[in-house]
XYZ file of C-alpha atoms in Angstrom:
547
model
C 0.000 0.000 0.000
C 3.147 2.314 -0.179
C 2.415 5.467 -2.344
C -1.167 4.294 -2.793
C -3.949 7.089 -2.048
C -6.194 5.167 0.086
C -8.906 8.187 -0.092
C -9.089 7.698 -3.846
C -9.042 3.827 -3.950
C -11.779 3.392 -1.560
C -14.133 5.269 -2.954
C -13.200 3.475 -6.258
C -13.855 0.042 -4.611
C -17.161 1.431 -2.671
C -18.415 2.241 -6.075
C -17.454 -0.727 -7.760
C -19.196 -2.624 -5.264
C -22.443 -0.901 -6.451
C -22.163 -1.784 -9.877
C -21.371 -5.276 -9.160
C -24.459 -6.043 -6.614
C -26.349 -3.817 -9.739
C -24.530 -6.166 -12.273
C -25.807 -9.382 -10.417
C -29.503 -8.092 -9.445
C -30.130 -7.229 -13.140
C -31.083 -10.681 -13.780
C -34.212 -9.976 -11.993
C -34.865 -6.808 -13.573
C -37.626 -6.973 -16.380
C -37.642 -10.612 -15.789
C -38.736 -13.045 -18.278
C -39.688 -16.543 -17.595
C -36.053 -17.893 -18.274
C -32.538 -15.743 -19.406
C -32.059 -19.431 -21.703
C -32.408 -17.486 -24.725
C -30.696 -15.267 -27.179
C -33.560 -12.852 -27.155
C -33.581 -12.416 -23.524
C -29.860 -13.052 -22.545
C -28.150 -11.237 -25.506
C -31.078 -8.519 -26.276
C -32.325 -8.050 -22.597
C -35.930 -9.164 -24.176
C -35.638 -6.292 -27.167
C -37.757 -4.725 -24.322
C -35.389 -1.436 -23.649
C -37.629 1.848 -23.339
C -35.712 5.305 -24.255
C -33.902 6.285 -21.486
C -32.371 2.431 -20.989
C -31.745 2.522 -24.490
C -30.005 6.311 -24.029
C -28.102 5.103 -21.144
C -27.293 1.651 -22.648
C -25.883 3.401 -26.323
C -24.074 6.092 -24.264
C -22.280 4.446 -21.763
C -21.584 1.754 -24.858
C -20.700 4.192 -27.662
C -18.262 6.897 -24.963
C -15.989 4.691 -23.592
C -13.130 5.172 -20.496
C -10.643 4.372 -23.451
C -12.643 7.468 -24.870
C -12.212 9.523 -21.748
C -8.488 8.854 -21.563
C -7.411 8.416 -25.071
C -9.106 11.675 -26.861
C -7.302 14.167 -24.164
C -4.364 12.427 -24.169
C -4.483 12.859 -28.395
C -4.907 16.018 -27.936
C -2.310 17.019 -25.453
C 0.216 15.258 -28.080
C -1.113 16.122 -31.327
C -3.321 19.316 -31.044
C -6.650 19.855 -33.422
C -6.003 16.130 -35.115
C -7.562 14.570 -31.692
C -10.279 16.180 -31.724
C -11.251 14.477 -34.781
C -13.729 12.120 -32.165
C -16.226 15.096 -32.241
C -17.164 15.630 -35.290
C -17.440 12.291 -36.471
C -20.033 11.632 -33.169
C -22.185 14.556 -34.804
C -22.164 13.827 -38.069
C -23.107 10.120 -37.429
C -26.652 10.494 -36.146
C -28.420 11.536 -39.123
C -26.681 9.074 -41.514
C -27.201 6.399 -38.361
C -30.733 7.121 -38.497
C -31.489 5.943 -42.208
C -29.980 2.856 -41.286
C -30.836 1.908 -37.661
C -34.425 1.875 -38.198
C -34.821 -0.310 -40.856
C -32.809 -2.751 -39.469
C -34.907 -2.304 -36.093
C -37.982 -3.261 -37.971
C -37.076 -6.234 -40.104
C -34.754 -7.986 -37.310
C -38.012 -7.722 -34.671
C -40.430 -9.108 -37.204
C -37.786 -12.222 -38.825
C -36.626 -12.307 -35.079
C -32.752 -11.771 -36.063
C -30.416 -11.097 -33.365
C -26.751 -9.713 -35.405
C -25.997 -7.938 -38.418
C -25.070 -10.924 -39.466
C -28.424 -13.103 -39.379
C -29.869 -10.504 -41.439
C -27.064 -10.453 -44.387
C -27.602 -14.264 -44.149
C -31.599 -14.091 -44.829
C -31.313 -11.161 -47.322
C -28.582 -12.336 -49.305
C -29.478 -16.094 -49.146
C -25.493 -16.164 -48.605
C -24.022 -18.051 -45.691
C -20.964 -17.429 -47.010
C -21.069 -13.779 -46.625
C -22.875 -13.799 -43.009
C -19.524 -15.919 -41.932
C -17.354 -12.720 -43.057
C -19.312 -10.099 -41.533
C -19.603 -12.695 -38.053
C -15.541 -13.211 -38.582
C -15.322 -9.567 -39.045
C -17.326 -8.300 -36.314
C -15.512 -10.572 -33.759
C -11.950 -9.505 -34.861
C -12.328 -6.001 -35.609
C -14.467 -6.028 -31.480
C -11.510 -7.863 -29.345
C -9.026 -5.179 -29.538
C -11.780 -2.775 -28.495
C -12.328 -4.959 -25.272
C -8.812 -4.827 -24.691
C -8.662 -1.163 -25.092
C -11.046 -0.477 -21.724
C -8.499 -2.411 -19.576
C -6.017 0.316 -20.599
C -8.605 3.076 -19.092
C -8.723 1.276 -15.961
C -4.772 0.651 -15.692
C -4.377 4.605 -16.221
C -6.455 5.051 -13.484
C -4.776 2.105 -11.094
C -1.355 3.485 -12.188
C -2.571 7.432 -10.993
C -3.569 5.778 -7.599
C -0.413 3.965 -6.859
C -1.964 0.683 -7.263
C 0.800 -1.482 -8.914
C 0.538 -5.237 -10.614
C -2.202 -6.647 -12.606
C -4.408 -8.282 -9.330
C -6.968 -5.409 -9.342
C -7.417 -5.622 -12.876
C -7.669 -9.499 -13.377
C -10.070 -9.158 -10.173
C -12.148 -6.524 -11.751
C -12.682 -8.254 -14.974
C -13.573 -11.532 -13.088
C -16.153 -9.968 -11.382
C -17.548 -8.478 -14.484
C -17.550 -11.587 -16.746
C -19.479 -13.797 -13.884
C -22.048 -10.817 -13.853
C -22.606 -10.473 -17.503
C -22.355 -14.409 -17.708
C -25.426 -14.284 -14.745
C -27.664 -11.282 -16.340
C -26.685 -10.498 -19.725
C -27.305 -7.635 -21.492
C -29.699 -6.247 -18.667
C -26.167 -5.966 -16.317
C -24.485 -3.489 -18.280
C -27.768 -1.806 -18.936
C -28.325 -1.158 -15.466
C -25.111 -0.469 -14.649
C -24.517 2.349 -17.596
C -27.426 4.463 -15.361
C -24.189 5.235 -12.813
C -21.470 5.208 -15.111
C -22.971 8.075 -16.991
C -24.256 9.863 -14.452
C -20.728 10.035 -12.627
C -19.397 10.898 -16.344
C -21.520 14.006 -16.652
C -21.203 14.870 -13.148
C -17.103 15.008 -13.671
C -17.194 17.047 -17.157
C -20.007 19.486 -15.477
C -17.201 20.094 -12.434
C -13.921 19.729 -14.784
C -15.165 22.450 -17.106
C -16.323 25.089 -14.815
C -13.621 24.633 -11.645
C -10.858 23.710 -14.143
C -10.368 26.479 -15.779
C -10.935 29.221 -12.896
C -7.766 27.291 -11.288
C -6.018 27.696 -14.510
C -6.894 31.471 -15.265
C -9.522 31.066 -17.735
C -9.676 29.237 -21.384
C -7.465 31.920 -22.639
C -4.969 30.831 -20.396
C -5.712 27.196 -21.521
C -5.890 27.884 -25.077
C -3.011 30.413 -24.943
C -0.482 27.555 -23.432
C -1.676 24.885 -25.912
C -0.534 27.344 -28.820
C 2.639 28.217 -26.625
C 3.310 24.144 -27.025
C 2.357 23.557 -30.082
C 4.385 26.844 -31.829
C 7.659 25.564 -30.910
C 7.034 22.494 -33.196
C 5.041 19.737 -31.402
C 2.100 18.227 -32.995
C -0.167 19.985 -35.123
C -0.830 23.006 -33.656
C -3.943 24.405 -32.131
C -5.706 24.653 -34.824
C -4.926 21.903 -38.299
C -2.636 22.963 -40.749
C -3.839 22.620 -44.534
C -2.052 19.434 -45.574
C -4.404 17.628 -42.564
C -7.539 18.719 -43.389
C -8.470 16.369 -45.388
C -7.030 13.771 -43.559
C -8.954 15.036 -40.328
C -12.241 15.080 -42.591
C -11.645 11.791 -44.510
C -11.019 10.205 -40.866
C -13.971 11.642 -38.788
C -16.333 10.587 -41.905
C -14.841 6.923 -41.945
C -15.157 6.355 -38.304
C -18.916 7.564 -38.374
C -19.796 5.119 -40.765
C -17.988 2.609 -38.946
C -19.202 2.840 -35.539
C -22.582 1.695 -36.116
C -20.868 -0.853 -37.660
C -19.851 -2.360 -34.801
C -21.931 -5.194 -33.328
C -21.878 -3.597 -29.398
C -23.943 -0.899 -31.708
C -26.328 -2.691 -33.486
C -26.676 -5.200 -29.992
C -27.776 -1.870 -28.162
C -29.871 -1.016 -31.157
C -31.676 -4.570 -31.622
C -32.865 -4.108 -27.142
C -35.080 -1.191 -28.221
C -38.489 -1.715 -27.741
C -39.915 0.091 -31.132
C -38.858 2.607 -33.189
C -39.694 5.890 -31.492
C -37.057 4.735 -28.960
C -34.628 4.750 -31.694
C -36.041 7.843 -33.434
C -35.449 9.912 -30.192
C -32.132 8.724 -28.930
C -30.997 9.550 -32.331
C -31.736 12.647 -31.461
C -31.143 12.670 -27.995
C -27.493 10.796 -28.266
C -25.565 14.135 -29.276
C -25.743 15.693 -25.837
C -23.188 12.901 -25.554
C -20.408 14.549 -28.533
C -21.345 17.828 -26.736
C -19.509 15.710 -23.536
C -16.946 14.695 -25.361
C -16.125 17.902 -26.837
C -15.439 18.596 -23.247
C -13.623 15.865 -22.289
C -11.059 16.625 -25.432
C -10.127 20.266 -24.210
C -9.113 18.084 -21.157
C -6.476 17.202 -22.914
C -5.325 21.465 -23.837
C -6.116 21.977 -19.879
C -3.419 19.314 -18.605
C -0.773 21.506 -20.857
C -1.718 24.642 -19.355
C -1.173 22.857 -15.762
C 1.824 21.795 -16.964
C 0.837 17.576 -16.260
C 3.266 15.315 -16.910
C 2.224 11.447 -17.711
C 3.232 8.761 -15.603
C 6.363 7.340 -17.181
C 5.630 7.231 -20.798
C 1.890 6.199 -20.784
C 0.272 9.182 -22.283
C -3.288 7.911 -21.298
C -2.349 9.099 -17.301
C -3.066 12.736 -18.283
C -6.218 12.943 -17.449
C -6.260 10.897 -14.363
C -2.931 12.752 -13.282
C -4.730 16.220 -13.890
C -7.638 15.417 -11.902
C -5.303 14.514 -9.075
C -3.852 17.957 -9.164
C -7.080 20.023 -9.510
C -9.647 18.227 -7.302
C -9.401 17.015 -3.551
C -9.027 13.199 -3.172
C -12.197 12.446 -2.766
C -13.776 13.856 -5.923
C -10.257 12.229 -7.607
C -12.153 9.258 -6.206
C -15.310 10.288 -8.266
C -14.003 10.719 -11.581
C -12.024 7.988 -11.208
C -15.088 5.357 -10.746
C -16.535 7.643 -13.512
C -13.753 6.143 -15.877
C -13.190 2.238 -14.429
C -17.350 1.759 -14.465
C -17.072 3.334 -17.497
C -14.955 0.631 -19.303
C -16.763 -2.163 -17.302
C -20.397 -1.032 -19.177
C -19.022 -1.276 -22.913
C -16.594 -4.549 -22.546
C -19.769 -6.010 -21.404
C -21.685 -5.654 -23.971
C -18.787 -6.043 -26.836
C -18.321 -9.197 -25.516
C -22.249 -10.441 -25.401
C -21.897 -8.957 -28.871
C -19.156 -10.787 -30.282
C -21.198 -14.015 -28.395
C -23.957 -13.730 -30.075
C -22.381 -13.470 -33.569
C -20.314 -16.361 -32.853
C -23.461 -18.350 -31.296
C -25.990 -17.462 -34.029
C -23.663 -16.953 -37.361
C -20.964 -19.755 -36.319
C -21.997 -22.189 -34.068
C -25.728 -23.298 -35.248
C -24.947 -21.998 -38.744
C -21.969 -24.802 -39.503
C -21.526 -26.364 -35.703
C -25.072 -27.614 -34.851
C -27.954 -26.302 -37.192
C -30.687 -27.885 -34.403
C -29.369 -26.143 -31.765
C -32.144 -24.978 -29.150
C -32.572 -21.636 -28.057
C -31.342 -22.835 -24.340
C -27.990 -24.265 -25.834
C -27.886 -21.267 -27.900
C -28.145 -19.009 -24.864
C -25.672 -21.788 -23.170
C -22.916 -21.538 -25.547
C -23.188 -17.724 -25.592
C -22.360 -17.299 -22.221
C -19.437 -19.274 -22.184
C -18.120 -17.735 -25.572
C -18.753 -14.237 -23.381
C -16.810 -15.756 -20.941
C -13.540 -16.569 -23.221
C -13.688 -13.264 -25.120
C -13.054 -11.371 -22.261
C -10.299 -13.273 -20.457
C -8.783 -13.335 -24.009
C -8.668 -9.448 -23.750
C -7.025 -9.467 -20.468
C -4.278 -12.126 -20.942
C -3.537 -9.657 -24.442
C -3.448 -6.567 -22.141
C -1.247 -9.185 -19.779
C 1.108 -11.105 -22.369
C 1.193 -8.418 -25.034
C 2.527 -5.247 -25.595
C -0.990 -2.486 -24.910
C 0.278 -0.776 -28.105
C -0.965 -4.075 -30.093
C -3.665 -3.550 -28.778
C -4.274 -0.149 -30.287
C -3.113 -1.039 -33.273
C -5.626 -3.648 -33.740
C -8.192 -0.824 -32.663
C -6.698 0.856 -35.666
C -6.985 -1.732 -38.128
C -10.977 -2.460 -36.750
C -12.056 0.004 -37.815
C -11.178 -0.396 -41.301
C -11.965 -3.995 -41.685
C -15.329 -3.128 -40.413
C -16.013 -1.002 -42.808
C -15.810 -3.643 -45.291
C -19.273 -5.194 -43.810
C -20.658 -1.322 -45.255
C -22.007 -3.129 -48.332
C -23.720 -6.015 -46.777
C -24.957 -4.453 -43.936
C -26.037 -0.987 -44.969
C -26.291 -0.561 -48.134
C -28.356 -4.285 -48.421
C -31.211 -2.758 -45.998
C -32.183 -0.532 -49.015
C -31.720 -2.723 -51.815
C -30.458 -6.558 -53.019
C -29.039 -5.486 -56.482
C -25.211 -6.181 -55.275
C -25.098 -10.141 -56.148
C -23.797 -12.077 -53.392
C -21.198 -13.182 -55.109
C -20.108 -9.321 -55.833
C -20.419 -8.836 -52.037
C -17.944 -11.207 -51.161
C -15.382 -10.048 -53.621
C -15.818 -6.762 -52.767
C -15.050 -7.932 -48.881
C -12.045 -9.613 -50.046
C -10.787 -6.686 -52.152
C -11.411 -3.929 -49.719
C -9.913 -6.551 -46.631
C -7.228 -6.490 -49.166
C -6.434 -2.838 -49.866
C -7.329 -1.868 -46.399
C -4.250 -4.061 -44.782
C -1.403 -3.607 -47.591
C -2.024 0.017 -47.556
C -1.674 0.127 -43.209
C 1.168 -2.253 -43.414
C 3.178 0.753 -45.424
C 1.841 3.236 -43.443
C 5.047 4.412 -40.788
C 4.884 6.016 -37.597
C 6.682 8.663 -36.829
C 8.031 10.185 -33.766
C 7.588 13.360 -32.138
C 10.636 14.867 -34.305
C 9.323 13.173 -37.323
C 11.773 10.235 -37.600
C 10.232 6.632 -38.422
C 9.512 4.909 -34.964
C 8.272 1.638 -36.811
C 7.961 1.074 -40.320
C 4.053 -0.759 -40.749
C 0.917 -0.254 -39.232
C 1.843 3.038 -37.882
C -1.845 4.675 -37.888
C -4.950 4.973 -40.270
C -3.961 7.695 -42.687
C -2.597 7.003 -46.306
C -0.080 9.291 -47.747
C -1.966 10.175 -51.460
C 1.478 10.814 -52.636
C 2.352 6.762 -52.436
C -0.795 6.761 -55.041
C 1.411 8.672 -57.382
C -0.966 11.962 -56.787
C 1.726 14.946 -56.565
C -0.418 16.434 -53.102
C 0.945 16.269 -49.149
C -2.664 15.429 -48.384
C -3.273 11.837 -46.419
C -6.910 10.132 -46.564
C -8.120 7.800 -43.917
C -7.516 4.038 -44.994
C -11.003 3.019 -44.433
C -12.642 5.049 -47.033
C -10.025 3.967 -50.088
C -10.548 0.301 -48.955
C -14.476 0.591 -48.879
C -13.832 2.167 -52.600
C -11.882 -0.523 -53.587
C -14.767 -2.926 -51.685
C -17.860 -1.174 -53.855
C -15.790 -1.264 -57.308
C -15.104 -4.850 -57.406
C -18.902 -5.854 -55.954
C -20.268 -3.910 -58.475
C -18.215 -4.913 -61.163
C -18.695 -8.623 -60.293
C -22.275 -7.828 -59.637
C -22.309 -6.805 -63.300
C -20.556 -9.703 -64.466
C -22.555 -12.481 -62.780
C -25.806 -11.436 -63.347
C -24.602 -10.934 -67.331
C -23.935 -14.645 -66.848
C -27.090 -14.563 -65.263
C -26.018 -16.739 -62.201
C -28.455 -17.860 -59.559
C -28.397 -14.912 -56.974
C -30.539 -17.118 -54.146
C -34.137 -16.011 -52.312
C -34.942 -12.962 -50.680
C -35.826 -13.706 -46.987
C -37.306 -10.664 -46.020
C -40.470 -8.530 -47.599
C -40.541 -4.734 -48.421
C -43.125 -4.265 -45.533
C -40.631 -5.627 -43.003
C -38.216 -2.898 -43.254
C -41.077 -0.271 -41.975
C -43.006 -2.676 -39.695
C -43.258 -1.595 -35.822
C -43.108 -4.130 -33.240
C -44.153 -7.785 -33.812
C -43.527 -10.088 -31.538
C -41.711 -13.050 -33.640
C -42.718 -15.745 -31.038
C -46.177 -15.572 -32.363
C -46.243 -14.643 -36.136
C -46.647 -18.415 -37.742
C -49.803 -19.207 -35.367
C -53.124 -18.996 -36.394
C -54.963 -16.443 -34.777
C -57.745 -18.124 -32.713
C -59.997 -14.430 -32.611
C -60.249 -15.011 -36.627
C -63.319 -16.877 -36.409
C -64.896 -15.471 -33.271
C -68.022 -13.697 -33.519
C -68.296 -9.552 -34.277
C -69.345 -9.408 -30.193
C -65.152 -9.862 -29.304
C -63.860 -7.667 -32.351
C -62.469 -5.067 -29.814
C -60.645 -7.683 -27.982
C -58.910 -8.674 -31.457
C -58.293 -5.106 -32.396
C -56.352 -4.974 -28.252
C -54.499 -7.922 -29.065
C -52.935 -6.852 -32.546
């Protein structure tokens, strides 16, 4: 306990505490007859009402890797972090064609991934195995990446070795094994209300103790002039690298199958119509939490040995008493306990419904459905501790890095399929392998470069391509996502052209125009007869209840 501030820590532990009796009791919240089903286990019953569904996409979507890694960006690199805000605007309205329509025709067909839909819509098994595989891969580093939020925060309170955090993820993977997706939606009601509570008292006593934003802003330039990162504001060669990067991580992030898992466990549309709505007030947060990263310069923080992502944990030390230290502190370890919960029921249910029953055992049951699940939950998240253990963190982040261009890939499929089946299936999954292709030799020769500009590491250095390497005579970059998803949409629709000139089979439609704009329908229930058909006119208002 030498060094360790016991003030800090115990609230920490008091508040973990919480969330772990919360984590265990949500099995009995909105109870069903039995969790022994994907519906109920990996969905929480698709019964979420808009503020569970605001709380649950929030506390999935901001993440403690968020709250640590976007200040610590830009206390490095300037105006290129904050590239995390304007891609969380900008997502919402092209989110919103999307979400819905997969909303309706995944409650009435009763699909519980991305995946299960490409399957019935494309008649292409093939294809729903690539976005499953992709989905899984491109989510494990992002598991990973919460355990580095909570070692910032152990390594700001003195706490050394990897106990606490093998301890903490224990915990958290026999909760979500016992409730589901219910645990972390329960759960994400404290971890964002200690998040807003901390950016509400970082922004307003902050900046008095530093002299004003002036002050703040005036030091960042100060930094920045004398040649580190890009400056306070971007200079013209990274603009459209900054734009390029913000618009290919929008269109990723829904992606993701922790997003479309949140997004399946509404109860109807309207919920998703007004979180979509409602879920900026969260990018106005984050906007926030960046400038944390311009207020640790003015303080003049220093990171713990050469882990950038202490800067915000250190800088809270130095402006706030212990106890409120405490605070934000739990703030950021709930807060990467909520979304590794549900990346990991995610990933569980892909594996379950697109892997296991799909090629493993096609007559699985729902209960060994839901069985399997858990136990797949289980694996992926000791896998992302013994990688945070075993392997270097910065893997880690690089695999972050390369997720989010590999999940792009799924665009096609996914996306672009809940609007219209003229891509051939065959065109889809050349397109995958072309853009999987592009994506990965173009961030193998991408370098990184240290602070003075020298190459650190020669491949898979970041997410930006250099245009010149294209033989274009410009200093501009583009993000690696959006020249892979090109190279993804020429090749499926060239193939698509080809193939159905040779006018090969292109399988059966699963789905019906009507279920893309259908409200709720309760799956369980739409193959039965209906025994009010042939009841007399005396019960017609107790049919008219019932539908």
């Amino acid at each position: 306990m030498d060094g360790v501030n016991v003030v800090e820590l115990t609230i920490v532990i008091v508040f973990f505490l919480i969330v772990t009796v919360m984590g265990f009791v949500a099995s009995r919240w909105r109870r069903a007859e039995s969790l022994m089903h994907l519906d109920e286990w990996g969905l929480g019953g698709r019964n979420f009402g808009t503020w569970v569904t605001w709380f649950l996409l929030g506390g999935d979507l901001y993440t403690a890797y968020t709250f640590v890694a976007v200040p610590a960006l830009m206390f490095g690199a300037g105006a290129a972090g904050f590239f995390a805000v304007p891609y969380t605007v900008v997502i919402y309205p092209l989110v919103f064609l999307v979400v819905i329509r997969l909303w309706s025709v995944s409650h009435v067909r009763g699909y519980v991934t991305p995946a299960d839909f490409v399957r019935a819509r494309f008649d292409s098994p093939g294809m729903a195995l690539l976005v499953a595989l992709t989905g899984i891969v491109a989510t494990m580093p992002y598991i990973a990446l919460q355990l580095v939020g909570i070692e910032a925060i152990l390594k700001a309170m003195g706490v050394e070795g990897e106990l606490p955090l093998i301890v903490a993820f224990v915990i958290l993977a026999l909760y979500t094994y016992n409730s589901g997706l219910r645990a972390p939606a329960l759960i994400a009601f404290v971890k964002d209300t200690l998040i807003y509570l901390t950016i509400i008292v970082a922004v307003i006593v902050i900046p008095v103790k530093l002299g004003g934003w002036d002050a703040i802003f005036g030091a960042a330039e100060e930094k920045f002039s004398a040649g580190t990162g890009a400056g306070v504001l971007l200079p013209a060669t990274g603009q459209l690298g900054y734009a390029t990067l913000a618009l290919g991580s929008a269109l990723a992030l829904f992606l993701y199958p922790h997003s479309i898992t949140g997004v399946l466990a509404a109860s109807n549309r309207d919920v998703l119509k007004r979180n979509m709505s409602a879920l900026p007030v969260y990018s106005l947060a984050l906007g926030f939490i960046a400038l944390l990263g311009f207020m640790a310069i003015a303080a003049g923080v220093t990171p713990i040995g050469e882990d950038g992502n202490t800067i915000v944990p250190v800088l809270f030390q130095e402006m706030f008493p212990s106890w409120f230290a405490g605070i934000a502190f739990a703030a950021i370890g709930i807060g990467a306990l909520v979304p590794a919960a549900i990346m990991s029921i995610a990933a569980a249910n892909l594996f379950t419904r697109n892997i296991y029953k799909e090629f493993l055992k096609k007559d699985a049951t729902p209960k060994q459905e839901a069985q399997v699940a858990k136990i797949v939950s289980l694996v992926v998240k000791f896998g992302a501790v013994a990688a945070i253990l075993f392997i270097d963190p910065q893997f880690s982040i690089d695999l972050q890095l390369i997720g989010g261009v590999i999940i792009l890939q799924t665009l096609p499929a996914v996306a672009l399929g809940l609007y219209t089946r003229w891509l051939h299936r065959g065109g889809l999954i050349a397109g995958w392998f072309a853009g999987m292709l592009a994506g990965l030799v173009m961030l193998y020769n991408i370098p990184r470069l240290g602070p003075d500009g020298t190459v650190v590491r020669e491949h898979f250095g970041g997410s930006s391509f250099a245009l010149s390497k294209l033989g274009l005579d410009v200093a501009s970059s583009v993000y690696t996502g959006l020249l892979a998803l090109l190279a993804n949409l020429v090749v499926a629709v060239l193939v698509t052209v080809l193939l159905r000139a040779m006018k090969v089979s292109d399988g059966v439609d699963a789905t019906a125009e009507s279920d893309y704009t259908a409200e709720r329908e309760d799956p369980t229930f739409r193959d039965l007869p209906d025994p009010l058909e042939s009841a007399p006119p005396g019960v017609a208002g107790e049919r008219a209840t019932r539908r």
